[in-house]
Every structure is written in C-alpha cells, then in structure tokens.
mmCIF file of C-alpha atoms in Angstrom:
data_model
loop_
_atom_site.group_PDB
_atom_site.id
_atom_site.type_symbol
_atom_site.label_atom_id
_atom_site.label_comp_id
_atom_site.label_asym_id
_atom_site.label_seq_id
_atom_site.Cartn_x
_atom_site.Cartn_y
_atom_site.Cartn_z
ATOM 1 C CA UNK A 1 125.649 88.377 55.205
ATOM 2 C CA UNK A 2 125.644 90.981 58.012
ATOM 3 C CA UNK A 3 123.955 90.473 61.355
ATOM 4 C CA UNK A 4 121.028 92.711 60.578
ATOM 5 C CA UNK A 5 120.216 90.724 57.410
ATOM 6 C CA UNK A 6 120.719 87.473 59.269
ATOM 7 C CA UNK A 7 118.255 88.351 62.049
ATOM 8 C CA UNK A 8 115.767 89.655 59.517
ATOM 9 C CA UNK A 9 116.083 86.387 57.598
ATOM 10 C CA UNK A 10 115.537 84.427 60.793
ATOM 11 C CA UNK A 11 112.389 86.442 61.488
ATOM 12 C CA UNK A 12 111.045 85.824 58.014
ATOM 13 C CA UNK A 13 111.803 82.110 58.211
ATOM 14 C CA UNK A 14 110.032 81.684 61.521
ATOM 15 C CA UNK A 15 106.994 83.583 60.311
ATOM 16 C CA UNK A 16 106.705 81.489 57.141
ATOM 17 C CA UNK A 17 107.032 78.230 59.038
ATOM 18 C CA UNK A 18 104.241 79.218 61.391
ATOM 19 C CA UNK A 19 106.419 79.387 64.480
ATOM 20 C CA UNK A 20 105.742 83.120 64.714
ATOM 21 C CA UNK A 21 102.234 83.239 63.284
ATOM 22 C CA UNK A 22 100.524 83.923 66.601
ATOM 23 C CA UNK A 23 102.777 86.743 67.742
ATOM 24 C CA UNK A 24 100.211 89.454 67.229
ATOM 25 C CA UNK A 25 97.119 87.538 68.347
ATOM 26 C CA UNK A 26 97.272 87.229 72.114
ATOM 27 C CA UNK A 27 99.044 90.352 73.325
ATOM 28 C CA UNK A 28 97.353 93.080 75.375
ATOM 29 C CA UNK A 29 99.026 96.347 74.356
ATOM 30 C CA UNK A 30 96.801 98.476 76.619
ATOM 31 C CA UNK A 31 99.091 97.870 79.596
ATOM 32 C CA UNK A 32 101.942 100.218 80.214
ATOM 33 C CA UNK A 33 105.580 99.235 80.508
ATOM 34 C CA UNK A 34 106.774 99.236 84.106
ATOM 35 C CA UNK A 35 110.520 99.756 84.761
ATOM 36 C CA UNK A 36 111.641 98.691 88.242
ATOM 37 C CA UNK A 37 114.974 100.123 89.422
ATOM 38 C CA UNK A 38 116.289 98.456 92.572
ATOM 39 C CA UNK A 39 118.892 100.455 94.522
ATOM 40 C CA UNK A 40 120.672 97.541 96.169
ATOM 41 C CA UNK A 41 122.569 97.949 99.421
ATOM 42 C CA UNK A 42 120.144 100.157 101.315
ATOM 43 C CA UNK A 43 120.040 103.747 99.991
ATOM 44 C CA UNK A 44 120.263 106.397 102.716
ATOM 45 C CA UNK A 45 117.026 108.288 102.229
ATOM 46 C CA UNK A 46 118.113 110.893 104.798
ATOM 47 C CA UNK A 47 121.213 111.754 102.771
ATOM 48 C CA UNK A 48 119.090 111.993 99.667
ATOM 49 C CA UNK A 49 116.042 113.919 100.946
ATOM 50 C CA UNK A 50 115.787 115.403 104.417
ATOM 51 C CA UNK A 51 114.320 118.272 106.491
ATOM 52 C CA UNK A 52 117.378 120.438 107.019
ATOM 53 C CA UNK A 53 115.545 122.603 109.581
ATOM 54 C CA UNK A 54 114.969 119.610 111.901
ATOM 55 C CA UNK A 55 117.185 119.924 114.981
ATOM 56 C CA UNK A 56 117.085 116.127 115.535
ATOM 57 C CA UNK A 57 118.423 115.580 112.032
ATOM 58 C CA UNK A 58 121.277 118.071 112.435
ATOM 59 C CA UNK A 59 122.230 116.698 115.867
ATOM 60 C CA UNK A 60 122.277 113.077 114.702
ATOM 61 C CA UNK A 61 124.135 113.580 111.441
ATOM 62 C CA UNK A 62 126.631 116.268 112.396
ATOM 63 C CA UNK A 63 128.129 118.740 109.962
ATOM 64 C CA UNK A 64 129.497 116.248 107.450
ATOM 65 C CA UNK A 65 126.634 113.777 107.074
ATOM 66 C CA UNK A 66 123.666 116.177 107.154
ATOM 67 C CA UNK A 67 122.360 118.039 104.137
ATOM 68 C CA UNK A 68 123.181 121.723 104.391
ATOM 69 C CA UNK A 69 121.877 125.067 103.047
ATOM 70 C CA UNK A 70 123.369 124.256 99.631
ATOM 71 C CA UNK A 71 120.971 121.309 99.252
ATOM 72 C CA UNK A 72 118.138 121.687 96.705
ATOM 73 C CA UNK A 73 114.943 123.057 98.188
ATOM 74 C CA UNK A 74 111.731 121.435 96.939
ATOM 75 C CA UNK A 75 108.127 122.485 97.205
ATOM 76 C CA UNK A 76 105.856 119.980 98.890
ATOM 77 C CA UNK A 77 102.628 120.083 100.866
ATOM 78 C CA UNK A 78 103.024 116.936 102.940
ATOM 79 C CA UNK A 79 104.495 118.467 106.089
ATOM 80 C CA UNK A 80 105.681 121.839 107.446
ATOM 81 C CA UNK A 81 109.410 121.330 107.035
ATOM 82 C CA UNK A 82 112.235 122.491 104.779
ATOM 83 C CA UNK A 83 112.838 119.340 102.785
ATOM 84 C CA UNK A 84 115.805 119.455 100.391
ATOM 85 C CA UNK A 85 117.415 117.105 97.937
ATOM 86 C CA UNK A 86 121.099 116.204 97.865
ATOM 87 C CA UNK A 87 122.970 118.840 95.819
ATOM 88 C CA UNK A 88 123.963 116.153 93.278
ATOM 89 C CA UNK A 89 120.288 115.307 92.600
ATOM 90 C CA UNK A 90 119.725 118.411 90.461
ATOM 91 C CA UNK A 91 118.694 116.329 87.430
ATOM 92 C CA UNK A 92 116.050 114.651 89.577
ATOM 93 C CA UNK A 93 114.878 118.021 90.852
ATOM 94 C CA UNK A 94 114.262 118.984 87.240
ATOM 95 C CA UNK A 95 111.951 115.988 86.827
ATOM 96 C CA UNK A 96 110.284 116.796 90.138
ATOM 97 C CA UNK A 97 109.636 120.412 89.186
ATOM 98 C CA UNK A 98 108.118 119.469 85.825
ATOM 99 C CA UNK A 99 105.612 117.317 87.736
ATOM 100 C CA UNK A 100 106.912 113.990 86.397
ATOM 101 C CA UNK A 101 108.552 112.664 89.579
ATOM 102 C CA UNK A 102 106.848 111.785 92.877
ATOM 103 C CA UNK A 103 108.764 111.153 96.126
ATOM 104 C CA UNK A 104 107.584 108.832 98.897
ATOM 105 C CA UNK A 105 109.575 109.159 102.106
ATOM 106 C CA UNK A 106 109.544 106.768 105.059
ATOM 107 C CA UNK A 107 108.607 103.894 102.724
ATOM 108 C CA UNK A 108 109.780 100.303 102.694
ATOM 109 C CA UNK A 109 109.367 96.876 104.220
ATOM 110 C CA UNK A 110 107.414 96.990 107.469
ATOM 111 C CA UNK A 111 108.940 93.988 109.251
ATOM 112 C CA UNK A 112 112.129 95.771 110.294
ATOM 113 C CA UNK A 113 114.728 93.300 109.059
ATOM 114 C CA UNK A 114 118.225 94.680 108.600
ATOM 115 C CA UNK A 115 119.454 91.787 106.443
ATOM 116 C CA UNK A 116 120.138 92.825 102.834
ATOM 117 C CA UNK A 117 119.341 89.384 101.446
ATOM 118 C CA UNK A 118 116.161 88.862 103.447
ATOM 119 C CA UNK A 119 114.799 92.341 102.753
ATOM 120 C CA UNK A 120 115.573 92.184 99.018
ATOM 121 C CA UNK A 121 114.055 88.711 98.661
ATOM 122 C CA UNK A 122 110.881 89.664 100.523
ATOM 123 C CA UNK A 123 110.353 92.828 98.477
ATOM 124 C CA UNK A 124 110.935 90.980 95.223
ATOM 125 C CA UNK A 125 108.547 88.213 96.290
ATOM 126 C CA UNK A 126 105.971 90.910 97.120
ATOM 127 C CA UNK A 127 105.752 89.860 100.745
ATOM 128 C CA UNK A 128 106.339 91.196 104.225
ATOM 129 C CA UNK A 129 107.320 87.976 105.967
ATOM 130 C CA UNK A 130 106.663 84.888 103.765
ATOM 131 C CA UNK A 131 110.002 83.792 102.299
ATOM 132 C CA UNK A 132 108.581 80.554 100.871
ATOM 133 C CA UNK A 133 106.583 82.001 97.997
ATOM 134 C CA UNK A 134 107.416 80.151 94.769
ATOM 135 C CA UNK A 135 106.946 83.157 92.491
ATOM 136 C CA UNK A 136 108.039 86.786 92.410
ATOM 137 C CA UNK A 137 105.534 89.604 92.353
ATOM 138 C CA UNK A 138 106.342 90.478 88.728
ATOM 139 C CA UNK A 139 105.836 86.847 87.730
ATOM 140 C CA UNK A 140 102.380 86.903 89.276
ATOM 141 C CA UNK A 141 101.654 90.174 87.482
ATOM 142 C CA UNK A 142 102.669 88.629 84.145
ATOM 143 C CA UNK A 143 100.362 85.702 84.775
ATOM 144 C CA UNK A 144 97.456 88.063 85.326
ATOM 145 C CA UNK A 145 97.383 89.077 81.655
ATOM 146 C CA UNK A 146 100.055 87.530 79.458
ATOM 147 C CA UNK A 147 98.872 84.773 77.146
ATOM 148 C CA UNK A 148 100.946 85.321 74.005
ATOM 149 C CA UNK A 149 104.343 84.118 72.845
ATOM 150 C CA UNK A 150 106.260 87.382 72.928
ATOM 151 C CA UNK A 151 108.626 87.606 75.913
ATOM 152 C CA UNK A 152 107.307 90.701 77.744
ATOM 153 C CA UNK A 153 109.908 90.959 80.528
ATOM 154 C CA UNK A 154 113.609 91.677 80.493
ATOM 155 C CA UNK A 155 115.939 91.692 83.496
ATOM 156 C CA UNK A 156 118.892 93.858 82.550
ATOM 157 C CA UNK A 157 121.887 92.034 83.993
ATOM 158 C CA UNK A 158 123.199 88.498 84.289
ATOM 159 C CA UNK A 159 121.694 87.555 87.649
ATOM 160 C CA UNK A 160 118.123 86.100 87.786
ATOM 161 C CA UNK A 161 115.884 88.181 90.056
ATOM 162 C CA UNK A 162 113.480 86.951 92.745
ATOM 163 C CA UNK A 163 110.823 89.350 91.438
ATOM 164 C CA UNK A 164 110.642 87.205 88.284
ATOM 165 C CA UNK A 165 111.068 83.885 90.106
ATOM 166 C CA UNK A 166 109.070 81.128 88.449
ATOM 167 C CA UNK A 167 108.574 82.948 85.150
ATOM 168 C CA UNK A 168 109.179 81.374 81.765
ATOM 169 C CA UNK A 169 108.296 84.683 80.110
ATOM 170 C CA UNK A 170 111.417 86.732 80.853
ATOM 171 C CA UNK A 171 114.954 87.006 79.534
ATOM 172 C CA UNK A 172 118.164 88.178 81.210
ATOM 173 C CA UNK A 173 120.341 90.318 78.977
ATOM 174 C CA UNK A 174 123.109 92.807 79.631
ATOM 175 C CA UNK A 175 122.752 94.657 76.333
ATOM 176 C CA UNK A 176 120.811 94.363 73.085
ATOM 177 C CA UNK A 177 123.615 92.765 71.113
ATOM 178 C CA UNK A 178 123.078 89.696 73.275
ATOM 179 C CA UNK A 179 120.018 89.057 71.089
ATOM 180 C CA UNK A 180 122.030 88.978 67.871
ATOM 181 C CA UNK A 181 122.219 85.493 66.346
ATOM 182 C CA UNK A 182 125.631 85.301 64.747
ATOM 183 C CA UNK A 183 124.692 82.056 62.976
ATOM 184 C CA UNK A 184 124.476 80.855 59.416
ATOM 185 C CA UNK A 185 121.072 80.223 57.775
ATOM 186 C CA UNK A 186 121.618 76.442 57.767
ATOM 187 C CA UNK A 187 122.109 76.419 61.533
ATOM 188 C CA UNK A 188 119.081 78.646 62.063
ATOM 189 C CA UNK A 189 116.987 76.232 59.992
ATOM 190 C CA UNK A 190 118.289 73.325 62.057
ATOM 191 C CA UNK A 191 117.542 75.062 65.372
ATOM 192 C CA UNK A 192 114.050 75.992 64.192
ATOM 193 C CA UNK A 193 113.284 72.402 63.178
ATOM 194 C CA UNK A 194 114.796 71.050 66.384
ATOM 195 C CA UNK A 195 112.802 73.240 68.768
ATOM 196 C CA UNK A 196 109.621 73.285 66.654
ATOM 197 C CA UNK A 197 109.141 69.517 66.733
ATOM 198 C CA UNK A 198 108.274 68.865 70.381
ATOM 199 C CA UNK A 199 106.461 70.186 73.429
ATOM 200 C CA UNK A 200 108.906 69.549 76.247
ATOM 201 C CA UNK A 201 110.276 72.361 78.427
ATOM 202 C CA UNK A 202 113.474 72.409 76.342
ATOM 203 C CA UNK A 203 111.524 72.542 73.087
ATOM 204 C CA UNK A 204 109.251 75.328 74.318
ATOM 205 C CA UNK A 205 112.158 77.371 75.733
ATOM 206 C CA UNK A 206 114.198 77.110 72.541
ATOM 207 C CA UNK A 207 111.240 77.848 70.353
ATOM 208 C CA UNK A 208 110.267 80.796 72.498
ATOM 209 C CA UNK A 209 113.765 82.295 72.379
ATOM 210 C CA UNK A 210 113.925 82.040 68.584
ATOM 211 C CA UNK A 211 110.431 83.478 68.250
ATOM 212 C CA UNK A 212 111.209 86.391 70.514
ATOM 213 C CA UNK A 213 114.430 87.331 68.719
ATOM 214 C CA UNK A 214 112.570 87.102 65.399
ATOM 215 C CA UNK A 215 109.742 89.274 66.697
ATOM 216 C CA UNK A 216 112.105 91.970 67.996
ATOM 217 C CA UNK A 217 113.983 91.947 64.677
ATOM 218 C CA UNK A 218 110.740 92.268 62.712
ATOM 219 C CA UNK A 219 109.415 95.176 64.790
ATOM 220 C CA UNK A 220 112.707 96.939 65.458
ATOM 221 C CA UNK A 221 111.965 100.011 63.305
ATOM 222 C CA UNK A 222 115.444 99.857 61.813
ATOM 223 C CA UNK A 223 117.175 100.109 65.210
ATOM 224 C CA UNK A 224 120.393 98.128 65.302
ATOM 225 C CA UNK A 225 121.006 95.341 67.778
ATOM 226 C CA UNK A 226 124.715 96.133 67.916
ATOM 227 C CA UNK A 227 124.648 99.875 68.479
ATOM 228 C CA UNK A 228 122.254 102.461 69.862
ATOM 229 C CA UNK A 229 122.098 106.217 69.405
ATOM 230 C CA UNK A 230 120.078 107.910 72.168
ATOM 231 C CA UNK A 231 117.801 110.865 71.477
ATOM 232 C CA UNK A 232 119.763 114.078 71.258
ATOM 233 C CA UNK A 233 118.061 115.289 74.478
ATOM 234 C CA UNK A 234 119.449 112.336 76.474
ATOM 235 C CA UNK A 235 122.807 113.033 78.086
ATOM 236 C CA UNK A 236 123.761 109.785 79.862
ATOM 237 C CA UNK A 237 126.365 109.724 82.634
ATOM 238 C CA UNK A 238 128.745 107.060 81.419
ATOM 239 C CA UNK A 239 131.608 107.641 83.833
ATOM 240 C CA UNK A 240 132.253 105.667 87.060
ATOM 241 C CA UNK A 241 130.129 104.790 88.957
ATOM 242 C CA UNK A 242 127.357 105.287 86.360
ATOM 243 C CA UNK A 243 128.642 103.454 83.270
ATOM 244 C CA UNK A 244 126.786 100.171 83.884
ATOM 245 C CA UNK A 245 123.617 102.019 84.915
ATOM 246 C CA UNK A 246 123.759 104.173 81.763
ATOM 247 C CA UNK A 247 124.112 101.092 79.585
ATOM 248 C CA UNK A 248 121.159 99.425 81.364
ATOM 249 C CA UNK A 249 118.929 102.429 80.791
ATOM 250 C CA UNK A 250 119.990 102.615 77.129
ATOM 251 C CA UNK A 251 119.092 98.946 76.647
ATOM 252 C CA UNK A 252 115.638 99.491 78.117
ATOM 253 C CA UNK A 253 115.141 102.638 76.027
ATOM 254 C CA UNK A 254 116.071 100.643 72.910
ATOM 255 C CA UNK A 255 113.585 97.877 73.776
ATOM 256 C CA UNK A 256 110.834 100.413 74.384
ATOM 257 C CA UNK A 257 111.443 102.211 71.102
ATOM 258 C CA UNK A 258 111.338 98.925 69.181
ATOM 259 C CA UNK A 259 107.661 98.496 70.204
ATOM 260 C CA UNK A 260 108.341 94.779 70.591
ATOM 261 C CA UNK A 261 105.896 94.061 73.401
ATOM 262 C CA UNK A 262 108.018 95.058 76.422
ATOM 263 C CA UNK A 263 105.876 95.206 79.560
ATOM 264 C CA UNK A 264 108.437 94.790 82.338
ATOM 265 C CA UNK A 265 112.062 95.801 82.658
ATOM 266 C CA UNK A 266 114.193 95.514 85.765
ATOM 267 C CA UNK A 267 117.461 97.325 86.464
ATOM 268 C CA UNK A 268 119.797 96.975 89.432
ATOM 269 C CA UNK A 269 122.058 99.719 90.740
ATOM 270 C CA UNK A 270 124.255 98.417 93.501
ATOM 271 C CA UNK A 271 126.744 100.039 95.896
ATOM 272 C CA UNK A 272 124.523 101.855 98.457
ATOM 273 C CA UNK A 273 125.791 99.934 101.505
ATOM 274 C CA UNK A 274 127.953 102.795 102.751
ATOM 275 C CA UNK A 275 129.191 101.981 106.242
ATOM 276 C CA UNK A 276 132.168 104.321 105.840
ATOM 277 C CA UNK A 277 133.339 107.302 103.830
ATOM 278 C CA UNK A 278 129.758 108.107 102.848
ATOM 279 C CA UNK A 279 130.434 111.812 102.525
ATOM 280 C CA UNK A 280 132.624 111.036 99.525
ATOM 281 C CA UNK A 281 130.744 108.053 98.034
ATOM 282 C CA UNK A 282 127.117 109.078 98.309
ATOM 283 C CA UNK A 283 127.233 112.211 96.099
ATOM 284 C CA UNK A 284 128.898 110.233 93.299
ATOM 285 C CA UNK A 285 126.171 107.529 93.350
ATOM 286 C CA UNK A 286 123.402 110.118 93.524
ATOM 287 C CA UNK A 287 124.879 112.088 90.650
ATOM 288 C CA UNK A 288 125.070 108.984 88.462
ATOM 289 C CA UNK A 289 121.520 107.932 89.384
ATOM 290 C CA UNK A 290 120.076 111.384 88.933
ATOM 291 C CA UNK A 291 121.744 112.133 85.653
ATOM 292 C CA UNK A 292 121.012 108.718 84.081
ATOM 293 C CA UNK A 293 117.378 108.652 85.168
ATOM 294 C CA UNK A 294 116.885 112.126 83.694
ATOM 295 C CA UNK A 295 118.622 111.046 80.453
ATOM 296 C CA UNK A 296 116.524 107.893 80.201
ATOM 297 C CA UNK A 297 113.295 109.875 80.652
ATOM 298 C CA UNK A 298 114.338 112.323 77.970
ATOM 299 C CA UNK A 299 115.393 109.448 75.716
ATOM 300 C CA UNK A 300 111.874 107.933 75.801
ATOM 301 C CA UNK A 301 110.008 111.272 75.626
ATOM 302 C CA UNK A 302 107.575 109.903 72.999
ATOM 303 C CA UNK A 303 106.554 107.127 75.422
ATOM 304 C CA UNK A 304 105.993 109.053 78.668
ATOM 305 C CA UNK A 305 102.297 108.142 78.766
ATOM 306 C CA UNK A 306 103.099 104.450 78.202
ATOM 307 C CA UNK A 307 105.868 103.956 80.773
ATOM 308 C CA UNK A 308 105.958 104.106 84.596
ATOM 309 C CA UNK A 309 109.325 103.922 86.415
ATOM 310 C CA UNK A 310 109.559 103.019 90.095
ATOM 311 C CA UNK A 311 112.689 103.108 92.235
ATOM 312 C CA UNK A 312 112.996 101.184 95.489
ATOM 313 C CA UNK A 313 115.597 100.022 97.990
ATOM 314 C CA UNK A 314 115.547 97.269 100.611
ATOM 315 C CA UNK A 315 115.856 99.648 103.581
ATOM 316 C CA UNK A 316 117.298 102.988 104.610
ATOM 317 C CA UNK A 317 120.054 103.838 107.101
ATOM 318 C CA UNK A 318 120.072 104.765 110.770
ATOM 319 C CA UNK A 319 119.441 108.382 111.666
ATOM 320 C CA UNK A 320 122.696 108.704 113.569
ATOM 321 C CA UNK A 321 125.944 108.541 111.612
ATOM 322 C CA UNK A 322 128.493 105.956 112.775
ATOM 323 C CA UNK A 323 132.090 106.621 113.834
ATOM 324 C CA UNK A 324 133.464 105.557 110.422
ATOM 325 C CA UNK A 325 131.868 108.420 108.529
ATOM 326 C CA UNK A 326 129.029 106.256 107.274
ATOM 327 C CA UNK A 327 125.638 104.931 108.265
ATOM 328 C CA UNK A 328 124.487 101.481 109.343
ATOM 329 C CA UNK A 329 121.437 99.456 108.283
ATOM 330 C CA UNK A 330 118.184 101.210 109.142
ATOM 331 C CA UNK A 331 114.540 101.046 108.216
ATOM 332 C CA UNK A 332 112.578 103.667 106.200
ATOM 333 C CA UNK A 333 113.894 105.178 103.001
ATOM 334 C CA UNK A 334 112.666 106.917 99.838
ATOM 335 C CA UNK A 335 110.766 105.418 96.897
ATOM 336 C CA UNK A 336 110.350 107.334 93.640
ATOM 337 C CA UNK A 337 107.776 107.062 90.834
ATOM 338 C CA UNK A 338 108.334 108.678 87.458
ATOM 339 C CA UNK A 339 106.134 108.892 84.377
ATOM 340 C CA UNK A 340 103.687 110.833 82.247
ATOM 341 C CA UNK A 341 100.778 109.531 84.295
ATOM 342 C CA UNK A 342 102.306 110.459 87.685
ATOM 343 C CA UNK A 343 101.084 113.284 89.881
ATOM 344 C CA UNK A 344 104.613 114.537 90.361
ATOM 345 C CA UNK A 345 106.071 117.523 92.089
ATOM 346 C CA UNK A 346 105.042 116.439 95.578
ATOM 347 C CA UNK A 347 105.934 114.153 98.492
ATOM 348 C CA UNK A 348 103.524 111.394 99.485
ATOM 349 C CA UNK A 349 102.916 109.153 102.452
ATOM 350 C CA UNK A 350 103.202 110.257 106.063
ATOM 351 C CA UNK A 351 106.276 111.827 107.620
ATOM 352 C CA UNK A 352 106.829 110.231 111.055
ATOM 353 C CA UNK A 353 109.359 112.708 112.417
ATOM 354 C CA UNK A 354 112.881 112.269 113.755
ATOM 355 C CA UNK A 355 112.482 112.803 117.517
ATOM 356 C CA UNK A 356 113.555 109.813 119.609
ATOM 357 C CA UNK A 357 109.981 108.792 120.433
ATOM 358 C CA UNK A 358 109.099 108.942 116.715
ATOM 359 C CA UNK A 359 111.912 106.682 115.531
ATOM 360 C CA UNK A 360 111.583 102.949 115.021
ATOM 361 C CA UNK A 361 113.240 101.312 118.071
ATOM 362 C CA UNK A 362 114.631 104.762 118.903
ATOM 363 C CA UNK A 363 117.223 104.650 116.085
ATOM 364 C CA UNK A 364 115.607 104.426 112.631
ATOM 365 C CA UNK A 365 113.298 106.418 110.461
ATOM 366 C CA UNK A 366 110.006 104.593 110.823
ATOM 367 C CA UNK A 367 108.225 103.046 107.829
ATOM 368 C CA UNK A 368 104.826 104.661 107.382
ATOM 369 C CA UNK A 369 104.176 103.516 103.793
ATOM 370 C CA UNK A 370 104.369 99.827 102.936
ATOM 371 C CA UNK A 371 106.263 99.479 99.644
ATOM 372 C CA UNK A 372 103.359 97.392 98.318
ATOM 373 C CA UNK A 373 101.044 100.391 98.619
ATOM 374 C CA UNK A 374 103.115 102.225 96.026
ATOM 375 C CA UNK A 375 103.548 99.222 93.712
ATOM 376 C CA UNK A 376 99.895 98.330 94.191
ATOM 377 C CA UNK A 377 98.727 101.771 93.093
ATOM 378 C CA UNK A 378 100.748 101.437 89.893
ATOM 379 C CA UNK A 379 99.312 97.960 89.271
ATOM 380 C CA UNK A 380 95.694 98.987 89.907
ATOM 381 C CA UNK A 381 95.573 102.407 88.272
ATOM 382 C CA UNK A 382 97.888 101.982 85.307
ATOM 383 C CA UNK A 383 98.369 98.287 84.664
ATOM 384 C CA UNK A 384 94.750 97.136 84.915
ATOM 385 C CA UNK A 385 95.144 94.704 87.822
ATOM 386 C CA UNK A 386 91.762 94.002 89.411
ATOM 387 C CA UNK A 387 92.777 91.521 92.138
ATOM 388 C CA UNK A 388 95.776 92.976 93.995
ATOM 389 C CA UNK A 389 95.856 89.949 96.293
ATOM 390 C CA UNK A 390 96.943 87.901 93.328
ATOM 391 C CA UNK A 391 100.069 90.079 92.976
ATOM 392 C CA UNK A 392 100.702 90.634 96.713
ATOM 393 C CA UNK A 393 99.329 87.697 98.745
ATOM 394 C CA UNK A 394 97.972 88.569 102.190
ATOM 395 C CA UNK A 395 98.367 92.312 101.618
ATOM 396 C CA UNK A 396 95.173 93.687 103.037
ATOM 397 C CA UNK A 397 96.182 97.293 103.683
ATOM 398 C CA UNK A 398 95.695 98.784 100.230
ATOM 399 C CA UNK A 399 93.093 101.543 100.511
ATOM 400 C CA UNK A 400 93.167 102.987 97.024
ATOM 401 C CA UNK A 401 96.682 104.332 97.032
ATOM 402 C CA UNK A 402 98.267 107.667 97.959
ATOM 403 C CA UNK A 403 97.184 109.679 94.910
ATOM 404 C CA UNK A 404 100.544 109.227 93.181
ATOM 405 C CA UNK A 405 99.112 107.861 89.951
ATOM 406 C CA UNK A 406 96.550 109.561 87.713
#
C-alpha cells in the first residue's frame, strides 16, 4: 500500500468511527488566511527602501552603503522625496506596481529596545512592554473565532513561536511530507482507539493530530504529501540563501490549495543581523526574499482575495554605517502587506525624516507607526475581529488603520 492510499484509508477510518464527524460543523470559512513572514535579525529598512535624494542619508551611509541611482524608483504620494527600492528587489517592485503590495516605512516596536530576543518576543506576544503575557497574539486571534477540530495554524519550521504561545490549535512542520503517516492499518487502528478513548491532554492532542491529518488527506484535491509542483507562473529562488525560504513558501502554498482550513501560517527568514560586509550580504538576502515572495504570490493566484501576507522585522538598523561595512541595531524599519484586498502601490505611515533632530536618540530612524496598527488593520478589516484589545492588550492607539486594507 502506498502512502497516498494509506492516508486516504486513515481518513476514511476516522470518519466512519466518528472521530472526524464534526470536521465541517464548527469552522468559519469566511475569514481569510493570514501569512506572517518574520525577517529575523533586524532588516535594514534604509538599505531596502530609502530617499536617495536626502543629503543626510548620503552623508551617513557613504558611497557603499547608500542606495544609488541604479536603485528602483517607486511612485508614492506619502512624502516629497525620491524613494527607491534596492536593485535586487525588482520582483517586489512588480508586486508594488500591480497594486498588490503596500510599504510601511518607519514602522516597528515603539519602546526602542535593541535586543533581538526582547523585541521579537514582544512583537510576537502583541505587546510593547509586557513580556509576561501567557499567549501570543496569533493564539488570541485563534481563540476569537476557532471552535472546530481542524488545526487552522501552521508554523513552518521546527521552533515553536511566541506568536502562537499557549495554542493547542497549531502544528509545527518543515514540509508537507511531515504529515505522511508511514504506518500500517493495524497500527493506525490501534492509535485511533488509544487516543479516542479518553479526554486527557494526551488523548486530545493525539486525537487532534490524527483528525487533522485525515482531514487534510480527505480535502487535498489529489495533491501529494510527498511532492509539490508549483503553478507554472511561480519561479521560486531555490539557491542559497533562499532554498529554505522557497521550501517554506511552497509548503504554505500547498496547504492553501488543499482548502483544508488553513487560517494562519508563519514563516521565518533569518540572517538580517548584518554588522559587517553588508554591501555583499544584503543584496543576496533581498533577492531571495523578493523572488520567493513574488513566486509564492503567483503560485496562489486563485486565492489572492482569500490571503493576506504581512512581513515584519524586530527593528531596523542605525542610519550611520559602522566601520566594519555593516550597520548596528537601530529602531524603525519597513513592514510590507501583500494581497488581493490590499491598497497597494503606495507607502503608508508617516516619514519622520533623517536630520539629526528627527532621528530617535539622534542615531536611528524613528518609529512613527506602531507595528500593531498594521496588524490591527488586517485583523479588523479582513479577519472580522471586533475587539482588537483582545488580540493586542492595552493597545489604545488604533484609530481605524492607515488605509492599507480594503
């Protein structure tokens, strides 16, 4: 018996025993899928998108670290300045020009920490200063609507994320074949009886895992667990340093196309902590990100109105380059939002400027848009959240959003 037949048999068994009978009863399919891409390490927003005609920018970055005339000019009506994208972000410019991608500069955590771990934890908890929250912001979002048995959230990778802290409704996987049960029918029967006979945490976890695998197999539309063929329009960048990122996006695309109840997917892309040799490193990371995000969006073209993608990083880098050809931990950076319900093709927020008196503590791009304002607008306008305080405790500054989301 091949794996496909085995999983299908497992699904049929669970359905006939009643373990899967309530799969389609308590799910709210009106909510979109949100894909959260975290650029870990502190992405230099001023090496990604910057006003090349700003004398303060040119003076601080020098010839090597500043974007030049060959950077990609974008149209925007936020501020009178010649903002341009890194030359390797041409695939992102394509999404921007077709009105699918919105850019939010000078965004981030407002408390000014320069600790990777503290900043990442706070943003994933949905907080500005409270590190003692027992749940992540995505966990609280799940609790606002999810009452069924289908696992609606997948963290792509092997490390549990703080954004899903406290959730029993998410799974960590590195690729779809992790969900293949290479087991014989007798063992599947035994596992089903074992987990179906009690109500402890272990019983519920085991039962839920078996149910979810069965549900995905049943609704997989013939897509294989062990291999995936992207849409012909999707040209993923599978060379270093983009191979892992490409595989993560493919896994999410596969889950979306299976129509198996996916509501949240998280992807990490590490390596942005570039204290040295940034002139060589940064273009390679941007090329891999740009190309793979474009490929993913093309891959799920039939789902553009059902998916919103948001990209965030824990902080930006200092305006002035360091002596090692890199940049040190800063403050404001760039967030991105992509989707069929996004008012793309423009920059949002408020540009603070790069003169000394405009910088945070005289050294960093100031944060003018709290990251929760961007996430909150997605939650309210697309994902049907009525009480934003439930998702982001003590966040009182949401005033209806920036106009990013339709």
